[in-house]
PDB file of C-alpha atoms in Angstrom:
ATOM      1  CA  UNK X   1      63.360 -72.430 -23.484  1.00 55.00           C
ATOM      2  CA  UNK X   2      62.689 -75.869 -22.772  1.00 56.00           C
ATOM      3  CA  UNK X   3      60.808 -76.568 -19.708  1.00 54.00           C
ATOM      4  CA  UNK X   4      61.609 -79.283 -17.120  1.00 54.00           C
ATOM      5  CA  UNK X   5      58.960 -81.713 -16.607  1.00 50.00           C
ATOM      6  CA  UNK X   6      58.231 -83.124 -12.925  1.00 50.00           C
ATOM      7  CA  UNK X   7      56.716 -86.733 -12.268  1.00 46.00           C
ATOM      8  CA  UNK X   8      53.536 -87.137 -13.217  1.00 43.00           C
ATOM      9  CA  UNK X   9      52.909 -88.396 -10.034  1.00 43.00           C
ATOM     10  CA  UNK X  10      53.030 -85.309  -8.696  1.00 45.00           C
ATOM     11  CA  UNK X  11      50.580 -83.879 -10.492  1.00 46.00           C
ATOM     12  CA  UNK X  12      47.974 -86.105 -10.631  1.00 45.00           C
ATOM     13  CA  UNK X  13      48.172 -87.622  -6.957  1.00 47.00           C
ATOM     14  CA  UNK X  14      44.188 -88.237  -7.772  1.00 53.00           C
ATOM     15  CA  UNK X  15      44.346 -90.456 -10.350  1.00 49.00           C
ATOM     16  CA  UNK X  16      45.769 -94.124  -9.705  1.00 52.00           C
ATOM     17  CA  UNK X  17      46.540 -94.854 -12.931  1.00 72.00           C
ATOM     18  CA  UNK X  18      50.329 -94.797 -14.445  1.00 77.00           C
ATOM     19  CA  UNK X  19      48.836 -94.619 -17.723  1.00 81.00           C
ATOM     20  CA  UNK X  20      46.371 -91.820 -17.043  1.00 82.00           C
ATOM     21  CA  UNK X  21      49.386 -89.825 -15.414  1.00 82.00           C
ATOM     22  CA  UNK X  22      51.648 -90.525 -18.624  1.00 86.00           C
ATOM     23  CA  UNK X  23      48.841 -88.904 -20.572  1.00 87.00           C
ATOM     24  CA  UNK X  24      48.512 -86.351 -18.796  1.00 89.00           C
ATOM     25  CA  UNK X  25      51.907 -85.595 -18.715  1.00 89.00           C
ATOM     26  CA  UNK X  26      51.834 -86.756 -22.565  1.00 91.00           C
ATOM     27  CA  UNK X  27      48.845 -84.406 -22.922  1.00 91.00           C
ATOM     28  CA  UNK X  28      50.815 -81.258 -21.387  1.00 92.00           C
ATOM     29  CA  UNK X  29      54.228 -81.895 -22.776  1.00 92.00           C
ATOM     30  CA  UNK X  30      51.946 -80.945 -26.176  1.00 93.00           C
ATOM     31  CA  UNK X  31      50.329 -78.756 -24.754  1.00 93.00           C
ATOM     32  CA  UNK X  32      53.154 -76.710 -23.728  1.00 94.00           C
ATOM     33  CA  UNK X  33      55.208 -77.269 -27.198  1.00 94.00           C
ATOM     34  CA  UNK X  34      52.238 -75.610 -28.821  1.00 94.00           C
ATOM     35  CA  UNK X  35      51.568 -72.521 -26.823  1.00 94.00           C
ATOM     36  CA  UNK X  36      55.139 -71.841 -25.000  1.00 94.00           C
ATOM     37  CA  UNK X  37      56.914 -69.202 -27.761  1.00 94.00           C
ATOM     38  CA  UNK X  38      53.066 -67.323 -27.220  1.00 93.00           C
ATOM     39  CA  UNK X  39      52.826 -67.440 -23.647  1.00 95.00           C
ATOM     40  CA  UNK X  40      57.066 -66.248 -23.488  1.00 93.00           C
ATOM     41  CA  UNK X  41      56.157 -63.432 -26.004  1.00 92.00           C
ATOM     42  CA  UNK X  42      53.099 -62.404 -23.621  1.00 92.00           C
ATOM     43  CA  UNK X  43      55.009 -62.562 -20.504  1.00 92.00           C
ATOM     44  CA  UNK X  44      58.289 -60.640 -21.939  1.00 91.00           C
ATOM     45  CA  UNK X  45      55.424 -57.909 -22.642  1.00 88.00           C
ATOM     46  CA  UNK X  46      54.311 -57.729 -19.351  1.00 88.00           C
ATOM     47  CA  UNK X  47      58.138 -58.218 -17.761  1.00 88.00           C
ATOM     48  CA  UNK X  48      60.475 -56.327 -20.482  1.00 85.00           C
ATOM     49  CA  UNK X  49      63.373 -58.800 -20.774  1.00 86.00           C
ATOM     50  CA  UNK X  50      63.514 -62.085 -21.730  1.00 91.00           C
ATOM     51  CA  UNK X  51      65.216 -63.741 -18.892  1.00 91.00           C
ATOM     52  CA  UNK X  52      62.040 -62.787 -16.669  1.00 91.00           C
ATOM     53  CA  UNK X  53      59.742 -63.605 -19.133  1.00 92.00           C
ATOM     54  CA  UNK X  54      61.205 -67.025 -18.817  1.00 94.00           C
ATOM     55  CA  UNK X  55      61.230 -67.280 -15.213  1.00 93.00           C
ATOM     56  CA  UNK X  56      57.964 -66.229 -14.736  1.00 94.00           C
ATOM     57  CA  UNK X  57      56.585 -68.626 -18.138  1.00 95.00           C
ATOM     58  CA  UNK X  58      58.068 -71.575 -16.021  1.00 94.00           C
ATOM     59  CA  UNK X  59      56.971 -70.626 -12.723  1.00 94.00           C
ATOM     60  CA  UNK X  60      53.618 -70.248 -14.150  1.00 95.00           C
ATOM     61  CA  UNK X  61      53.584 -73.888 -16.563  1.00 94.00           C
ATOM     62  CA  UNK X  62      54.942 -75.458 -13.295  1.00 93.00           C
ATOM     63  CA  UNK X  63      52.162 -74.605 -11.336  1.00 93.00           C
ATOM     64  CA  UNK X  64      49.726 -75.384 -14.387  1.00 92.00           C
ATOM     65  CA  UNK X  65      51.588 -78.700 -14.128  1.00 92.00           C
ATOM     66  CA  UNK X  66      50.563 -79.920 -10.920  1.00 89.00           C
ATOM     67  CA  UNK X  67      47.202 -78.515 -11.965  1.00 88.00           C
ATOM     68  CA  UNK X  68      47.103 -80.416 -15.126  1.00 89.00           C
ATOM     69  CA  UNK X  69      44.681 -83.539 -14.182  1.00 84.00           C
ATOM     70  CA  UNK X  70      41.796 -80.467 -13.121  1.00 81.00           C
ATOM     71  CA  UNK X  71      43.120 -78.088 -16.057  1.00 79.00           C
ATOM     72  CA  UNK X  72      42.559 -80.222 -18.743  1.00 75.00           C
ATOM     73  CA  UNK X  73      39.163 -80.094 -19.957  1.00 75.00           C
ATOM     74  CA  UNK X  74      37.585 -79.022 -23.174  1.00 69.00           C
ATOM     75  CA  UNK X  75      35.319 -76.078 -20.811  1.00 67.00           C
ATOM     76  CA  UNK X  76      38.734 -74.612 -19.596  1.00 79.00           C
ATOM     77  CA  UNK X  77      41.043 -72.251 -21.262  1.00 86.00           C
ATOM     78  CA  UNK X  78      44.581 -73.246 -19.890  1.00 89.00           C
ATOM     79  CA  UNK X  79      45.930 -70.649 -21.948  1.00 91.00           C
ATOM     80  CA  UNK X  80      44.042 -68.134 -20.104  1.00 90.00           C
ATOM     81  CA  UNK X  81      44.614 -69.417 -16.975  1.00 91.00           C
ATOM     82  CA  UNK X  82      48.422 -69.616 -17.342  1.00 93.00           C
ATOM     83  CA  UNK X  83      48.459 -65.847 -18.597  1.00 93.00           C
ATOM     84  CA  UNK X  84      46.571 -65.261 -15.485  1.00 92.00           C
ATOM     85  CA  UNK X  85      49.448 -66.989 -13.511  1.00 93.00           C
ATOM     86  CA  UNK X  86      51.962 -64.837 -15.681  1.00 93.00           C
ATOM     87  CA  UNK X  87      50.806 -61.775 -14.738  1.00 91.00           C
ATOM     88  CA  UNK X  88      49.874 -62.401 -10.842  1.00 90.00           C
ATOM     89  CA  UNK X  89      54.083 -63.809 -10.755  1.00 91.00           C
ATOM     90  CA  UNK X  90      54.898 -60.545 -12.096  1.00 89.00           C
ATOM     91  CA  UNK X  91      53.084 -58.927  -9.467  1.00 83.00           C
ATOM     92  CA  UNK X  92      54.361 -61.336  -6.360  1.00 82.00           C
ATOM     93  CA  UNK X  93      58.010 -60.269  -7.992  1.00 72.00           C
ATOM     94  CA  UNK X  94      57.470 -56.384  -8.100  1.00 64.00           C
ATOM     95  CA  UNK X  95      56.293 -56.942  -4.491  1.00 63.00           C
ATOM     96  CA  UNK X  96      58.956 -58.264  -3.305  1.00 61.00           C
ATOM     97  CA  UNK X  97      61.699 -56.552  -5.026  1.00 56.00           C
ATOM     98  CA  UNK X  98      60.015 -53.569  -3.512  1.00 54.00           C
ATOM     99  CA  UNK X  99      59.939 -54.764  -0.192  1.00 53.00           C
ATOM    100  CA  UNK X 100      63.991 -55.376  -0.827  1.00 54.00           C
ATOM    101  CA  UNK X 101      66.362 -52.603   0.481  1.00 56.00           C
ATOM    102  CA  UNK X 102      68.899 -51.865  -1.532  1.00 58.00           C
ATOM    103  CA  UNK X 103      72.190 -49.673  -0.800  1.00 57.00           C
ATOM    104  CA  UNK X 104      74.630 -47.673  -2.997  1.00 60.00           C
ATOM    105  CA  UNK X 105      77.916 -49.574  -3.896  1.00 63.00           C
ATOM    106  CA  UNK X 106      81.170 -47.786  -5.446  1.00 66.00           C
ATOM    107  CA  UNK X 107      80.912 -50.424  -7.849  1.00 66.00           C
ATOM    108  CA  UNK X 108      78.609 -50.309 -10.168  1.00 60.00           C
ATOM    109  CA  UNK X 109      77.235 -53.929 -11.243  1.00 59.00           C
ATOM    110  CA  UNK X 110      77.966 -54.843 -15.359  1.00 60.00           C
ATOM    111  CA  UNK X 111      75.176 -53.718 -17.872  1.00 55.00           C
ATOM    112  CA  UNK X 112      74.016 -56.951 -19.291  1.00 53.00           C
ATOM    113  CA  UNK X 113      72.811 -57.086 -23.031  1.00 47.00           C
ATOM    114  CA  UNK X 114      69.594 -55.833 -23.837  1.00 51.00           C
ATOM    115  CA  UNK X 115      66.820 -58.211 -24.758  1.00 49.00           C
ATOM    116  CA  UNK X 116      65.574 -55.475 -27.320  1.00 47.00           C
ATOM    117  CA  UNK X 117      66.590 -53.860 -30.053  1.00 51.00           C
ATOM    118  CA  UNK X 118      67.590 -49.879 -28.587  1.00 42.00           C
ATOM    119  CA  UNK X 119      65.909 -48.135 -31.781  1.00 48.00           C
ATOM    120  CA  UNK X 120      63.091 -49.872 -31.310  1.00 69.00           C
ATOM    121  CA  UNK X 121      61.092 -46.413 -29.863  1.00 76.00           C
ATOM    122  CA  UNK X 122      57.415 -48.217 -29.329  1.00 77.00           C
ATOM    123  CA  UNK X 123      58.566 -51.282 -27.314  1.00 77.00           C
ATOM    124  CA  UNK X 124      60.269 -48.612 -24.848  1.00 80.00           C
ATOM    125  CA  UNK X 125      58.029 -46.442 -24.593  1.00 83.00           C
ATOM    126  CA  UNK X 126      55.344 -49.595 -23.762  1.00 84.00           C
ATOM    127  CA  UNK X 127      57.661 -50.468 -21.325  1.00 83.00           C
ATOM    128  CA  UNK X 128      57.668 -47.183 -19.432  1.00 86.00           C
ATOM    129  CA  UNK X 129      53.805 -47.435 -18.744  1.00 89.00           C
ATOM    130  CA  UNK X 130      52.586 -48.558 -15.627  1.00 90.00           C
ATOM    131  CA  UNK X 131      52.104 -52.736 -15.386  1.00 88.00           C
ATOM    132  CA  UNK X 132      48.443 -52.519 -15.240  1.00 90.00           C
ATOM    133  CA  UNK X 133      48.329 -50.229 -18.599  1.00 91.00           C
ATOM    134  CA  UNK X 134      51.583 -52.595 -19.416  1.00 90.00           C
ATOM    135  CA  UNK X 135      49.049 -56.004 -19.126  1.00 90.00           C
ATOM    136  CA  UNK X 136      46.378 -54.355 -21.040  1.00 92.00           C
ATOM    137  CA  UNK X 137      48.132 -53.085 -24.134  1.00 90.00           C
ATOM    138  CA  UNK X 138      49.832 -56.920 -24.065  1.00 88.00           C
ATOM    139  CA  UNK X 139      46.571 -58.474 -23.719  1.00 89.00           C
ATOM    140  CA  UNK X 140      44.384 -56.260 -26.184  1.00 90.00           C
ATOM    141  CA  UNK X 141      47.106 -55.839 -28.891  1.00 86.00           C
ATOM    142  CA  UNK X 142      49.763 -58.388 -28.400  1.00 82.00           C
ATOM    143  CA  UNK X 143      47.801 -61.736 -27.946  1.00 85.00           C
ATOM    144  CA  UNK X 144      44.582 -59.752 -29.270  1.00 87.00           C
ATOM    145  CA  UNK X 145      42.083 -60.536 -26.970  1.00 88.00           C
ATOM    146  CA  UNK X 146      38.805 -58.857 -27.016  1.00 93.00           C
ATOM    147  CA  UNK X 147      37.862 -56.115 -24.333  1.00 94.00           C
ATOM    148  CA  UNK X 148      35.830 -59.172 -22.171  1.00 94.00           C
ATOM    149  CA  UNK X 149      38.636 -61.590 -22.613  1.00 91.00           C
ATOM    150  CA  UNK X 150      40.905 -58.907 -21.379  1.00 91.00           C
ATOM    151  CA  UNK X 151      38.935 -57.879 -18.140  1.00 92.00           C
ATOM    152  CA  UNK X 152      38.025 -62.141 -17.291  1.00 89.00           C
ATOM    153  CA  UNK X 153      42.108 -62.539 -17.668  1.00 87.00           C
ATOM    154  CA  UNK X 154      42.921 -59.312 -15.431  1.00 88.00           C
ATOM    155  CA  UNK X 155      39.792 -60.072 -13.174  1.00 89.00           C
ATOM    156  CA  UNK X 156      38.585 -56.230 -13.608  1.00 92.00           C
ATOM    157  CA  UNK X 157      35.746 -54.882 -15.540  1.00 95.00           C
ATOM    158  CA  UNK X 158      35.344 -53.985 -19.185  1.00 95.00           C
ATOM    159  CA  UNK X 159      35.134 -50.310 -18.258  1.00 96.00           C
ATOM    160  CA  UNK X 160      38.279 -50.431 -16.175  1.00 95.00           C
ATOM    161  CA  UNK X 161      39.785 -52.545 -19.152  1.00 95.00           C
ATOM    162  CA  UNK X 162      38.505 -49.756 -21.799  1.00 96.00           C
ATOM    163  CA  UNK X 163      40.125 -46.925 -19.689  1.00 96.00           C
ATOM    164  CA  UNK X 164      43.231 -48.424 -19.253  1.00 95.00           C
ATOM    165  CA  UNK X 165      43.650 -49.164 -23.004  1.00 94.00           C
ATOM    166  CA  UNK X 166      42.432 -45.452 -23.269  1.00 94.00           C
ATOM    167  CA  UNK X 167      45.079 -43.776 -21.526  1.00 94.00           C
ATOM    168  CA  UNK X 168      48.063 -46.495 -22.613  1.00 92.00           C
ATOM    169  CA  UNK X 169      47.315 -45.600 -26.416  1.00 90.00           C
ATOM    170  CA  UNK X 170      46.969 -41.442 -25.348  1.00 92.00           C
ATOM    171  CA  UNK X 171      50.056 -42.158 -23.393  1.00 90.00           C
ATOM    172  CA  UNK X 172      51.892 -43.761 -25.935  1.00 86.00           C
ATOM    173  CA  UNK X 173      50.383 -41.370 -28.578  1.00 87.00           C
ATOM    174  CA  UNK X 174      51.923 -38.470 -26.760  1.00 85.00           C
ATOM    175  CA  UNK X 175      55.420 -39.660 -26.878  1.00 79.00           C
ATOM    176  CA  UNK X 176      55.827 -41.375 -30.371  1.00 73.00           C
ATOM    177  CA  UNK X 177      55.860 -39.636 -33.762  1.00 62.00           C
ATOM    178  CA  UNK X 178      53.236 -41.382 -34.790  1.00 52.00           C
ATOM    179  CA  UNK X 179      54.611 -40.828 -38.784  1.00 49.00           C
ATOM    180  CA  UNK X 180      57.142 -42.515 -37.512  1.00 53.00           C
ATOM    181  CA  UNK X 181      55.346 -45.729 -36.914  1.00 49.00           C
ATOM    182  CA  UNK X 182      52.143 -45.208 -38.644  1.00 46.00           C
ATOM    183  CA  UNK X 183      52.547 -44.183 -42.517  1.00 45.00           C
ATOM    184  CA  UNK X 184      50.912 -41.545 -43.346  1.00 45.00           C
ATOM    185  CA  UNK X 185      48.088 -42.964 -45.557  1.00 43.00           C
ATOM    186  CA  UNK X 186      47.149 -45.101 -42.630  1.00 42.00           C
ATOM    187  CA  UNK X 187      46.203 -42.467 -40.028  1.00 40.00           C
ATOM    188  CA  UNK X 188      42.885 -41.542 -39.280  1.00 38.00           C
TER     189      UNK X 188
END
């Protein structure tokens, strides 16, 4: 996915300099090269396919973008923030689509192609939780945060966090065979 840069001069209206805005822009067209394929794995965990994973990855670097002159600091984790973005996107989206009305047709719209593999029995059944237990399990397990790192990111506490991850694994748990994707010499 390549992303489509703005002016600089939009995002750094505060600072006079062309050559300080075409580092900045310099600074985040790196920036975003290095941590794009991670934050697009993230957000296809939190959305399930990979067309709104991309949507919401460049909604989210956009905004970042006209952040980027205030992002940019050695004390601030971007990456964190943009996940933060990610997931609040994903939330503005379900919103909406739920404030949508919908109606029955007698046609039934084409199935597109599905961004994951069918047989793949974990990733559907991670899917099927709900998008709170969804963020957590992405967080904790897919970019492997720690419990704390988790609950900053999902602005929640560590106990909330802990529960969550509690009941997505005993969900999970209850509808895999967990032979099937855990050998059995590596069960506890």
């Amino acid at each position: 996915m390549a992303v489509a840069i703005p002016s600089p001069t939009l995002a750094v209206d505060h600072v006079t300099s062309p050559d300080v805005a075409d580092q900045l822009a310099q600074d985040f067209s790196r920036f975003v090269a290095q941590h794009e394929r991670m934050l697009l794995g993230f957000a296809q965990m939190i959305a399930g396919h990979r067309a709104d994973a991309e949507d919401l990855v460049q909604t989210a670097l956009a905004k970042a973008y006209l952040k980027w002159g205030r992002l940019h600091r050695d004390d601030f984790d971007a990456v964190a923030y943009i996940r933060r973005i990610i997931i609040n996107e994903h939330h503005s989206l379900w919103r909406r689509a739920f404030k949508r009305r919908e109606y029955a047709t007698e046609v039934m719209p084409e199935v597109g192609v599905e961004d994951i593999h069918p047989d793949d029995e974990l990733w559907e059944q991670v899917m099927e939780l709900p998008p709170r237990q969804r963020a957590v399990i992405a967080l904790r397990f897919y970019s492997d945060m720690s419990v704390a790192d988790t609950a900053d990111v999902l602005k929640c506490s560590e106990g909330t966090v802990k529960s969550q991850t509690s009941r997505a694994l005993t969900t999970l748990r209850g509808h895999l065979d967990v032979d099937s994707v855990v050998g059995e010499g590596d069960r506890r």
